[in-house]
Amino acid sequence: MKEIQICIGSACHVKGSYDVVSCFKKLVEEQGLEDEVHLQGAFCMNACGDGVAVKYNDQIVTVKPEGVPALFEKIMEAE
Ligand code: FES
């Protein structure tokens, strides 16, 4: 099971947390990965930056809504 945490803290919220979450949800549903991916909201990860903070495999990256498909692909390929 892959855990993907999406920051819904105030700075990330302003940068589009909601859209990032919806985009991840949509990809998971479209690809039928509900049993493999667990999406979770999280509070500020102290990575407020250019985009919305996303944590997976113990790393934190920031992403804009339009970058979610590429990031999702990367997460699914990562061990
Ligand atoms: S509010 Fe998202 S990392 Fe700080």
GROMACS .gro file of C-alpha atoms and ligand atoms in nm:
model
   83
    1MET     CA    1   0.000   0.000   0.000
    2LYS     CA    2   0.138   0.338  -0.096
    3GLU     CA    3   0.073   0.624   0.138
    4ILE     CA    4   0.042   0.968  -0.012
    5GLN     CA    5  -0.004   1.256   0.227
    6ILE     CA    6  -0.123   1.586   0.094
    7CYS     CA    7  -0.080   1.900   0.299
    8ILE     CA    8  -0.398   2.087   0.372
    9GLY     CA    9  -0.229   2.347   0.590
   10SER     CA   10  -0.316   2.709   0.526
   11ALA     CA   11  -0.023   2.797   0.295
   12CYS     CA   12  -0.080   2.488   0.083
   13HIS     CA   13  -0.454   2.535   0.088
   14VAL     CA   14  -0.407   2.871  -0.080
   15LYS     CA   15  -0.188   2.708  -0.345
   16GLY     CA   16  -0.450   2.453  -0.437
   17SER     CA   17  -0.452   2.159  -0.192
   18TYR     CA   18  -0.812   2.096  -0.281
   19ASP     CA   19  -0.735   2.063  -0.652
   20VAL     CA   20  -0.430   1.850  -0.583
   21VAL     CA   21  -0.637   1.612  -0.368
   22SER     CA   22  -0.913   1.592  -0.632
   23CYS     CA   23  -0.659   1.523  -0.901
   24PHE     CA   24  -0.496   1.240  -0.702
   25LYS     CA   25  -0.839   1.095  -0.623
   26LYS     CA   26  -0.939   1.103  -0.986
   27LEU     CA   27  -0.620   0.928  -1.097
   28VAL     CA   28  -0.659   0.659  -0.830
   29GLU     CA   29  -1.018   0.595  -0.937
   30GLU     CA   30  -0.947   0.601  -1.308
   31GLN     CA   31  -0.669   0.349  -1.267
   32GLY     CA   32  -0.861   0.135  -1.017
   33LEU     CA   33  -0.588   0.166  -0.757
   34GLU     CA   34  -0.810   0.212  -0.452
   35ASP     CA   35  -0.657  -0.097  -0.288
   36GLU     CA   36  -0.302   0.013  -0.355
   37VAL     CA   37  -0.298   0.380  -0.275
   38HIS     CA   38  -0.401   0.550   0.044
   39LEU     CA   39  -0.453   0.924   0.019
   40GLN     CA   40  -0.444   1.121   0.336
   41GLY     CA   41  -0.464   1.486   0.430
   42ALA     CA   42  -0.192   1.620   0.654
   43PHE     CA   43  -0.112   1.939   0.837
   44CYS     CA   44   0.178   2.170   0.763
   45MET     CA   45   0.494   1.974   0.688
   46ASN     CA   46   0.716   2.281   0.710
   47ALA     CA   47   0.768   2.263   0.337
   48CYS     CA   48   0.548   2.555   0.243
   49GLY     CA   49   0.691   2.664  -0.087
   50ASP     CA   50   0.610   2.679  -0.451
   51GLY     CA   51   0.324   2.441  -0.446
   52VAL     CA   52   0.132   2.200  -0.229
   53ALA     CA   53   0.347   1.975  -0.010
   54VAL     CA   54   0.307   1.604  -0.076
   55LYS     CA   55   0.478   1.334   0.125
   56TYR     CA   56   0.547   0.982   0.004
   57ASN     CA   57   0.821   0.731   0.085
   58ASP     CA   58   0.946   0.966   0.355
   59GLN     CA   59   1.018   1.242   0.109
   60ILE     CA   60   0.839   1.569   0.073
   61VAL     CA   61   0.795   1.740  -0.261
   62THR     CA   62   0.582   2.032  -0.366
   63VAL     CA   63   0.346   2.014  -0.658
   64LYS     CA   64   0.100   2.233  -0.842
   65PRO     CA   65  -0.231   2.083  -0.949
   66GLU     CA   66  -0.114   2.051  -1.311
   67GLY     CA   67   0.193   1.858  -1.196
   68VAL     CA   68  -0.004   1.587  -1.017
   69PRO     CA   69  -0.028   1.334  -1.305
   70ALA     CA   70   0.350   1.329  -1.351
   71LEU     CA   71   0.411   1.307  -0.978
   72PHE     CA   72   0.156   1.029  -0.942
   73GLU     CA   73   0.328   0.831  -1.213
   74LYS     CA   74   0.660   0.880  -1.039
   75ILE     CA   75   0.516   0.768  -0.704
   76MET     CA   76   0.364   0.457  -0.859
   77GLU     CA   77   0.694   0.366  -1.021
   78ALA     CA   78   0.894   0.420  -0.703
   79GLU     CA   79   0.953   0.121  -0.479
   80FES     S1   80   0.111   2.458   0.483
   80FES    FE1   81   0.168   2.288   0.362
   80FES     S2   82   0.375   2.256   0.412
   80FES    FE2   83   0.317   2.424   0.530
   0.00000   0.00000   0.00000
